PDB file of C-alpha atoms in Angstrom:
ATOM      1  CA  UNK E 114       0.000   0.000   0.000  1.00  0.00           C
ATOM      2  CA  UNK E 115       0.659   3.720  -0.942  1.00  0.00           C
ATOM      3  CA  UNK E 116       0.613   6.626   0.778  1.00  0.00           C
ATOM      4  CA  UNK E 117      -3.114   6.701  -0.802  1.00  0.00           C
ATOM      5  CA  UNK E 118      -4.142   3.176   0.774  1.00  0.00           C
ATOM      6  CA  UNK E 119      -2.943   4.622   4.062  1.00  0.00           C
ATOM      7  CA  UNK E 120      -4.998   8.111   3.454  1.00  0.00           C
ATOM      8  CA  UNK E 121      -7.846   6.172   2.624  1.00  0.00           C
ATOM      9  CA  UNK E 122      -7.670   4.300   5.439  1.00  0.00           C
ATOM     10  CA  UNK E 123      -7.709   6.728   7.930  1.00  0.00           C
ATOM     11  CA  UNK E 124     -10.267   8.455   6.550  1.00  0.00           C
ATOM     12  CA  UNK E 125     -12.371   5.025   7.060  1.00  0.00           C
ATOM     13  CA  UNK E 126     -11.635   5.345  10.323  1.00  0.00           C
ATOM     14  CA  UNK E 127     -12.315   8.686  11.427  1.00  0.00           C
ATOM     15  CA  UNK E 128     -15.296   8.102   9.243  1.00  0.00           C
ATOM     16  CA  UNK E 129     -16.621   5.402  11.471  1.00  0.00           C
ATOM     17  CA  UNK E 130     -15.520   7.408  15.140  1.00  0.00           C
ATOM     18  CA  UNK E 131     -17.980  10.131  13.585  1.00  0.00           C
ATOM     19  CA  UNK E 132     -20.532   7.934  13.031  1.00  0.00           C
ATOM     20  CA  UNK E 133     -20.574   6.130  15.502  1.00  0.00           C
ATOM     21  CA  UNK E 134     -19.926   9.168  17.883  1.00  0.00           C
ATOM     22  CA  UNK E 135     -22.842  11.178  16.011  1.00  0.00           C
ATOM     23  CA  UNK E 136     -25.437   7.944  16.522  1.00  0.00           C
ATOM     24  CA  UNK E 137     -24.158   8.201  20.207  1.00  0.00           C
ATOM     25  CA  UNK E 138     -24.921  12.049  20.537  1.00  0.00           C
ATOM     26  CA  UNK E 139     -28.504  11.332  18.818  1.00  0.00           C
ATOM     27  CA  UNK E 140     -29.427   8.693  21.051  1.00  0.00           C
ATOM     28  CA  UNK E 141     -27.468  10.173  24.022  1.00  0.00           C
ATOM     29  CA  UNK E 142     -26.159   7.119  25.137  1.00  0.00           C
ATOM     30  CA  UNK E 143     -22.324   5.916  26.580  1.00  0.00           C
ATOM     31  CA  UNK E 144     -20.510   4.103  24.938  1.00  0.00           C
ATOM     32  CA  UNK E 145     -20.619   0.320  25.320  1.00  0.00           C
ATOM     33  CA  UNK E 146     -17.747  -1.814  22.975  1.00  0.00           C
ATOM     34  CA  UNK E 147     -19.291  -5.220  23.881  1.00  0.00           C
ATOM     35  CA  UNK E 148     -23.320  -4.313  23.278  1.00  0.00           C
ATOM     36  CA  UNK E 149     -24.264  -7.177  21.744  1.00  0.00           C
ATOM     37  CA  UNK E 150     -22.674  -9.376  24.503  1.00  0.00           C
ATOM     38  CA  UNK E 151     -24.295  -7.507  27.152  1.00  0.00           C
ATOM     39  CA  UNK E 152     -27.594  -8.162  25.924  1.00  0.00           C
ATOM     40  CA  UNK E 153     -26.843 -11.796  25.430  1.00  0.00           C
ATOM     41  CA  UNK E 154     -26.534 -12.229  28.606  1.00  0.00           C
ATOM     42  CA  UNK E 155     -29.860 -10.243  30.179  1.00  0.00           C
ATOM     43  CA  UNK E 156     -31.648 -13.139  28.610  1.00  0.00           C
TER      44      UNK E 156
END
């Protein structure tokens, strides 16, 4: 990879933080990395 691969992927990635900061900030909720576990287990 290029010094384009490595633009493009940091832009993916600061792409997704946004996103996922901005859905975050709508829903105004923290941050939880294992979600889907969590709610495994409430079951």
């Amino acid at each position: 990879g290029g010094k384009a691969a490595k633009k493009r992927a940091v832009v993916a990635v600061a792409r997704k933080l946004s996103v996922l900061l901005l859905t975050l900030w709508k829903h105004q909720r923290d941050y939880e990395p294992f979600h889907c576990h969590r709610e495994a287990q409430a079951e």
